[in-house]
Structures are given as C-alpha cells and as structure tokens.
C-alpha cells in the first residue's frame, strides 16, 4: 500500500452513490407512473369495473418487468441510446401486455406521458439528506455514479431537490462504460484524483453495484432496503458491508469507517 494511503478499515475520503433505488425511490415512481398511464389509456374508466382494472394493472406490471430489464440492458451495453431505449421499451411493453387495445396506441406518445408522470412521482428517500449532510460536515466528498443517461439523471436529481449532486457525477451514458464493469469505478476514482481504496460505493444491487465496485478495489456497501437474502459473498473481492438504511453510514471523529 502506498505511503499515506488509507489503512485497511481506515477512513474513506469520498462516498459514491448509485441513484435509482439508492437515493431516489425509482421502483415506486416507476410503478405509480405505469399505473397512471395504463389506467388512463386502457382502464375501464372512473367508477367502472375495478376488478378488470386490477387485472389490467397486474398484467401491466408483469409485462413491464419482462421488457424493461432487457431493453435497459441494451442501453447499458451501448446497443441503443437512451431515447431509443425508451421508445423500444414502450413498443415492446404494448405488445407484451396482451391487450388488443394496447396495440392501437402510439408508443412514442405513451412514453412521453409515462416520462412526464414518473417525474411527478420521484422522491428522495428520507434518509438521504441527513446522510449527505453528515458526510459533508465530516469533510467526506459525495458524488453519484449511475448506469444512466447524464442529462436524464441530472434532471431527476434536481427534481427531488438534490441539485448539488446534479452538478457533477459519473454516468454510463456519458462515459461509454457501465456497471458492473470495474472500469467505470476506476475512471471515477481517477477523475476525483483518489485511489479506489479511498472510496466507498453505496448501491442497492448486488450484481452491478457490489460486485462491480468490489472488483475495482472500492469499499462496497450493499444498501439492502428491502431486506433481501444476502447473495453468496464469495464472488465479491473482500468484505462487503451491508446496511438497511443510509442512517447506518455513521461518521465519527476519525471519519467514516465501514465494517
Ligand atoms: Mg440502483
């Protein structure tokens, strides 16, 4: 270890955060926006058959799950740009939902409506602002690193009042490399002028956030808000710290220690 570098388990100089479902309740917003959209376009109408609407919503969320991971992966791999991904995801959804009326809908218009609706539902989790303030007061830098389109993600952060994080950050759509590729984490460390071992990465997904950041030599923190079963530790290089909320990022007089 180079002289002056952080000792194992020592204080960290910066924390990088994933955005979706780490800082911002993306899953909740996406679900609410899809429900709004589908009920408005295909629902039985106010005061009509609520059982049919429940069935419709179940089919919609099932279909969205089927298509969204696949299409988003095509974006992160660079096969589609962000806007192409949005259009192709909606077109695939309108086929997958298995409602004849859905095939008559204009997928571009539907995506525009969904996009507008989701921005109305985005919220930062309640533990975010206190954690960011606590880290900054201790002199620890905070930034975001996200598999997303930069302008889209900055707009989202600004919409939930995290404008200061929107001013910079690392986005796969801008950098041409995506999590879990360790290169995106190394690139962020290099641009921050810090060794990877000085950085913690906090994210909700074991596969992309934990394994990617661990492989790059950062200190991985798995934010397990949902209380999921912990995957096999063996695939991660070194120890993984697990937290249930950002309140567990505790700073003492020496700084932030993990584990
Ligand atoms: Mg996430």
CSV table of C-alpha atoms and ligand atoms in Angstrom, one decimal:
chain,number,residue,atom,x,y,z
A,1,UNK,CA,0.0,0.0,0.0
A,2,UNK,CA,1.4,3.4,-0.9
A,3,UNK,CA,2.6,5.6,1.9
A,4,UNK,CA,-0.2,7.9,3.1
A,5,UNK,CA,-2.8,5.7,1.6
A,6,UNK,CA,-5.8,4.6,3.7
A,7,UNK,CA,-5.1,1.7,6.1
A,8,UNK,CA,-7.4,-1.3,5.8
A,9,UNK,CA,-10.7,-0.4,7.5
A,10,UNK,CA,-9.4,3.2,7.8
A,11,UNK,CA,-11.4,6.3,7.0
A,12,UNK,CA,-12.6,6.9,3.5
A,13,UNK,CA,-12.3,10.2,1.7
A,14,UNK,CA,-15.3,10.0,-0.6
A,15,UNK,CA,-18.5,8.1,-1.0
A,16,UNK,CA,-20.0,7.5,-4.4
A,17,UNK,CA,-23.7,6.7,-4.5
A,18,UNK,CA,-25.9,4.8,-7.0
A,19,UNK,CA,-29.0,6.9,-7.8
A,20,UNK,CA,-32.0,4.7,-8.6
A,21,UNK,CA,-33.4,2.9,-5.6
A,22,UNK,CA,-30.4,4.1,-3.5
A,23,UNK,CA,-31.1,7.9,-3.3
A,24,UNK,CA,-34.4,8.0,-5.2
A,25,UNK,CA,-37.3,5.7,-4.9
A,26,UNK,CA,-37.2,4.8,-8.6
A,27,UNK,CA,-39.2,1.5,-8.4
A,28,UNK,CA,-42.0,3.2,-6.5
A,29,UNK,CA,-42.2,6.1,-9.0
A,30,UNK,CA,-42.0,3.7,-12.0
A,31,UNK,CA,-44.8,1.6,-10.6
A,32,UNK,CA,-47.0,4.6,-9.9
A,33,UNK,CA,-46.4,6.2,-13.3
A,34,UNK,CA,-47.1,3.0,-15.2
A,35,UNK,CA,-50.3,2.5,-13.2
A,36,UNK,CA,-51.4,6.1,-14.1
A,37,UNK,CA,-50.6,5.6,-17.7
A,38,UNK,CA,-52.3,2.2,-18.2
A,39,UNK,CA,-55.4,3.2,-16.3
A,40,UNK,CA,-55.8,6.4,-18.3
A,41,UNK,CA,-55.3,4.6,-21.7
A,42,UNK,CA,-56.8,1.2,-21.1
A,43,UNK,CA,-58.8,1.3,-17.9
A,44,UNK,CA,-62.5,0.8,-17.5
A,45,UNK,CA,-63.0,4.4,-16.5
A,46,UNK,CA,-63.9,6.2,-13.2
A,47,UNK,CA,-66.4,4.2,-11.2
A,48,UNK,CA,-66.4,1.3,-13.6
A,49,UNK,CA,-65.2,-2.3,-13.2
A,50,UNK,CA,-62.4,-2.2,-10.6
A,51,UNK,CA,-61.7,-5.9,-10.8
A,52,UNK,CA,-60.9,-5.5,-14.5
A,53,UNK,CA,-58.6,-2.6,-13.6
A,54,UNK,CA,-56.8,-4.7,-11.0
A,55,UNK,CA,-56.2,-7.4,-13.6
A,56,UNK,CA,-55.1,-4.8,-16.1
A,57,UNK,CA,-52.5,-3.4,-13.6
A,58,UNK,CA,-51.2,-6.8,-12.7
A,59,UNK,CA,-50.7,-7.6,-16.4
A,60,UNK,CA,-49.1,-4.2,-17.0
A,61,UNK,CA,-46.5,-4.6,-14.2
A,62,UNK,CA,-45.8,-8.1,-15.3
A,63,UNK,CA,-45.2,-7.0,-18.9
A,64,UNK,CA,-43.1,-4.1,-17.8
A,65,UNK,CA,-40.8,-6.3,-15.7
A,66,UNK,CA,-40.5,-8.6,-18.7
A,67,UNK,CA,-39.4,-5.9,-21.1
A,68,UNK,CA,-37.7,-3.2,-19.1
A,69,UNK,CA,-34.6,-5.1,-17.8
A,70,UNK,CA,-34.0,-6.5,-21.3
A,71,UNK,CA,-34.3,-3.1,-23.0
A,72,UNK,CA,-32.3,-1.2,-20.3
A,73,UNK,CA,-29.5,-3.7,-20.6
A,74,UNK,CA,-29.4,-3.0,-24.4
A,75,UNK,CA,-28.9,0.7,-23.4
A,76,UNK,CA,-26.2,0.0,-20.9
A,77,UNK,CA,-24.4,-2.2,-23.5
A,78,UNK,CA,-24.5,0.7,-25.9
A,79,UNK,CA,-26.8,-1.0,-28.4
A,80,UNK,CA,-29.4,1.7,-28.1
A,81,UNK,CA,-29.1,5.3,-27.0
A,82,UNK,CA,-31.3,6.4,-24.1
A,83,UNK,CA,-34.2,7.8,-26.2
A,84,UNK,CA,-34.1,4.8,-28.5
A,85,UNK,CA,-34.3,2.5,-25.4
A,86,UNK,CA,-37.3,4.4,-24.1
A,87,UNK,CA,-39.2,4.1,-27.3
A,88,UNK,CA,-38.3,0.5,-27.9
A,89,UNK,CA,-39.2,-0.4,-24.3
A,90,UNK,CA,-42.6,1.1,-24.6
A,91,UNK,CA,-43.2,-0.5,-28.0
A,92,UNK,CA,-42.3,-3.9,-26.5
A,93,UNK,CA,-44.4,-3.3,-23.5
A,94,UNK,CA,-47.5,-2.5,-25.6
A,95,UNK,CA,-47.1,-5.9,-27.3
A,96,UNK,CA,-46.3,-7.8,-24.1
A,97,UNK,CA,-49.3,-6.5,-22.1
A,98,UNK,CA,-51.5,-8.8,-24.2
A,99,UNK,CA,-54.4,-6.3,-24.5
A,100,UNK,CA,-55.6,-5.8,-28.1
A,101,UNK,CA,-56.4,-2.1,-27.5
A,102,UNK,CA,-52.7,-1.6,-26.4
A,103,UNK,CA,-51.5,-2.3,-29.9
A,104,UNK,CA,-53.5,0.6,-31.2
A,105,UNK,CA,-51.7,3.1,-29.0
A,106,UNK,CA,-48.9,5.3,-30.2
A,107,UNK,CA,-45.8,4.1,-28.3
A,108,UNK,CA,-44.0,7.5,-28.6
A,109,UNK,CA,-46.9,9.4,-27.2
A,110,UNK,CA,-47.3,6.8,-24.4
A,111,UNK,CA,-43.6,7.0,-23.5
A,112,UNK,CA,-43.8,10.8,-23.4
A,113,UNK,CA,-46.8,10.6,-21.0
A,114,UNK,CA,-45.1,8.0,-18.8
A,115,UNK,CA,-42.0,10.1,-18.7
A,116,UNK,CA,-44.0,13.1,-17.5
A,117,UNK,CA,-45.9,11.0,-15.0
A,118,UNK,CA,-42.8,9.5,-13.5
A,119,UNK,CA,-41.1,12.9,-12.8
A,120,UNK,CA,-44.2,13.7,-10.7
A,121,UNK,CA,-43.6,10.6,-8.5
A,122,UNK,CA,-39.9,10.8,-7.9
A,123,UNK,CA,-38.9,11.2,-4.3
A,124,UNK,CA,-35.6,11.1,-2.4
A,125,UNK,CA,-35.7,8.6,0.4
A,126,UNK,CA,-36.0,10.2,3.8
A,127,UNK,CA,-32.5,9.1,5.0
A,128,UNK,CA,-30.7,10.7,2.0
A,129,UNK,CA,-30.5,14.4,3.1
A,130,UNK,CA,-29.3,13.6,6.6
A,131,UNK,CA,-26.6,11.2,5.3
A,132,UNK,CA,-25.3,13.6,2.7
A,133,UNK,CA,-25.1,16.4,5.2
A,134,UNK,CA,-23.4,14.2,7.8
A,135,UNK,CA,-20.7,13.1,5.3
A,136,UNK,CA,-20.1,16.6,4.0
A,137,UNK,CA,-19.8,18.0,7.5
A,138,UNK,CA,-17.0,15.4,8.1
A,139,UNK,CA,-15.2,16.5,5.0
A,140,UNK,CA,-16.1,13.5,3.0
A,141,UNK,CA,-16.9,14.2,-0.6
A,142,UNK,CA,-20.1,12.7,-2.1
A,143,UNK,CA,-20.8,12.1,-5.8
A,144,UNK,CA,-23.1,9.9,-7.8
A,145,UNK,CA,-22.2,7.1,-10.2
A,146,UNK,CA,-25.1,5.7,-12.2
A,147,UNK,CA,-25.9,3.5,-15.2
A,148,UNK,CA,-27.9,6.1,-16.9
A,149,UNK,CA,-28.1,9.0,-19.3
A,150,UNK,CA,-26.4,12.0,-17.7
A,151,UNK,CA,-28.9,14.7,-18.6
A,152,UNK,CA,-31.8,12.5,-17.6
A,153,UNK,CA,-30.3,11.6,-14.3
A,154,UNK,CA,-29.3,15.2,-13.5
A,155,UNK,CA,-32.9,16.3,-14.2
A,156,UNK,CA,-34.1,13.6,-11.8
A,157,UNK,CA,-31.8,14.6,-9.1
A,158,UNK,CA,-32.8,18.2,-9.5
A,159,UNK,CA,-36.5,17.3,-9.4
A,160,UNK,CA,-36.1,15.7,-5.9
A,161,UNK,CA,-34.0,18.6,-4.5
A,162,UNK,CA,-30.6,17.0,-4.8
A,163,UNK,CA,-29.4,19.7,-7.2
A,164,UNK,CA,-25.9,19.8,-5.7
A,165,UNK,CA,-25.4,16.2,-6.8
A,166,UNK,CA,-26.7,17.0,-10.3
A,167,UNK,CA,-23.8,19.4,-10.8
A,168,UNK,CA,-21.4,16.6,-11.3
A,169,UNK,CA,-21.4,12.8,-11.2
A,170,UNK,CA,-20.5,9.8,-13.4
A,171,UNK,CA,-23.0,8.4,-15.8
A,172,UNK,CA,-22.5,5.4,-18.1
A,173,UNK,CA,-24.3,7.1,-20.9
A,174,UNK,CA,-21.6,9.8,-20.9
A,175,UNK,CA,-18.6,7.6,-20.1
A,176,UNK,CA,-19.3,4.8,-22.6
A,177,UNK,CA,-18.8,2.1,-19.9
A,178,UNK,CA,-21.4,0.8,-17.4
A,179,UNK,CA,-21.5,-1.1,-14.1
A,180,UNK,CA,-20.6,-3.8,-13.3
A,181,UNK,CA,-17.5,-3.1,-15.4
A,182,UNK,CA,-14.9,-2.1,-12.9
A,183,UNK,CA,-13.5,0.4,-15.4
A,184,UNK,CA,-16.3,2.9,-14.7
A,185,UNK,CA,-15.4,2.9,-11.0
A,186,UNK,CA,-11.7,3.2,-11.7
A,187,UNK,CA,-12.4,6.1,-14.1
A,188,UNK,CA,-14.4,7.9,-11.4
A,189,UNK,CA,-11.6,7.4,-8.9
A,190,UNK,CA,-9.0,8.7,-11.4
A,191,UNK,CA,-11.1,11.8,-12.2
A,192,UNK,CA,-11.5,12.5,-8.5
A,193,UNK,CA,-7.8,12.2,-8.0
A,194,UNK,CA,-8.2,9.5,-5.4
A,195,UNK,CA,-7.1,5.9,-5.0
A,196,UNK,CA,-10.0,3.4,-5.4
A,197,UNK,CA,-9.4,2.1,-1.9
A,198,UNK,CA,-10.2,5.6,-0.5
A,199,UNK,CA,-13.7,5.4,-2.0
A,200,UNK,CA,-16.9,3.6,-0.8
A,201,UNK,CA,-19.6,2.8,-3.3
A,202,UNK,CA,-23.2,2.5,-2.0
A,203,UNK,CA,-25.8,0.8,-4.1
A,204,UNK,CA,-28.9,-1.4,-3.9
A,205,UNK,CA,-27.9,-4.0,-6.5
A,206,UNK,CA,-25.6,-6.8,-5.6
A,207,UNK,CA,-24.9,-7.8,-9.2
A,208,UNK,CA,-23.9,-4.4,-10.6
A,209,UNK,CA,-23.1,-2.2,-7.6
A,210,UNK,CA,-21.5,-4.5,-5.1
A,211,UNK,CA,-19.6,-6.9,-7.5
A,212,UNK,CA,-18.5,-4.1,-9.8
A,213,UNK,CA,-17.2,-1.7,-7.2
A,214,UNK,CA,-15.5,-4.6,-5.3
A,215,UNK,CA,-13.7,-5.7,-8.4
A,216,UNK,CA,-12.4,-2.1,-8.9
A,217,UNK,CA,-11.0,-2.0,-5.4
A,218,UNK,CA,-13.6,0.3,-3.8
A,219,UNK,CA,-15.2,-0.5,-0.5
A,220,UNK,CA,-18.6,-1.9,-1.5
A,221,UNK,CA,-21.7,-1.1,0.6
A,222,UNK,CA,-24.8,-3.0,-0.1
A,223,UNK,CA,-27.9,-0.9,0.7
A,224,UNK,CA,-30.5,-3.6,1.3
A,225,UNK,CA,-33.6,-1.5,1.9
A,226,UNK,CA,-35.9,-4.5,1.1
A,227,UNK,CA,-34.3,-7.0,3.5
A,228,UNK,CA,-33.4,-9.4,0.7
A,229,UNK,CA,-31.4,-12.6,1.4
A,230,UNK,CA,-27.7,-11.8,1.1
A,231,UNK,CA,-26.2,-13.5,-2.0
A,232,UNK,CA,-23.0,-15.6,-1.8
A,233,UNK,CA,-20.2,-13.4,-0.6
A,234,UNK,CA,-17.6,-15.4,-2.5
A,235,UNK,CA,-18.0,-13.6,-5.8
A,236,UNK,CA,-17.1,-10.2,-4.2
A,237,UNK,CA,-13.4,-9.4,-3.7
A,238,UNK,CA,-13.0,-8.7,0.0
A,239,UNK,CA,-15.7,-7.8,2.6
A,240,UNK,CA,-19.0,-6.3,1.7
A,241,UNK,CA,-20.7,-4.0,4.3
A,242,UNK,CA,-24.5,-4.4,4.4
A,243,UNK,CA,-26.8,-1.7,5.6
A,244,UNK,CA,-30.5,-1.4,5.7
A,245,UNK,CA,-30.7,2.4,5.6
A,246,UNK,CA,-28.3,5.3,5.0
A,247,UNK,CA,-28.6,6.1,8.7
A,248,UNK,CA,-26.0,3.4,9.2
A,249,UNK,CA,-23.4,5.4,7.5
A,250,UNK,CA,-22.1,6.7,10.8
A,251,UNK,CA,-19.2,9.2,10.9
A,252,UNK,CA,-17.0,9.5,14.0
A,253,UNK,CA,-14.2,11.9,14.9
A,254,UNK,CA,-11.8,9.9,12.6
A,255,UNK,CA,-14.2,10.0,9.6
A,256,UNK,CA,-16.3,7.2,8.0
A,257,UNK,CA,-15.3,3.7,8.8
A,258,UNK,CA,-17.0,0.6,7.3
A,259,UNK,CA,-17.0,-2.8,8.9
B,1,LIG,MG1,-29.9,1.2,-8.1
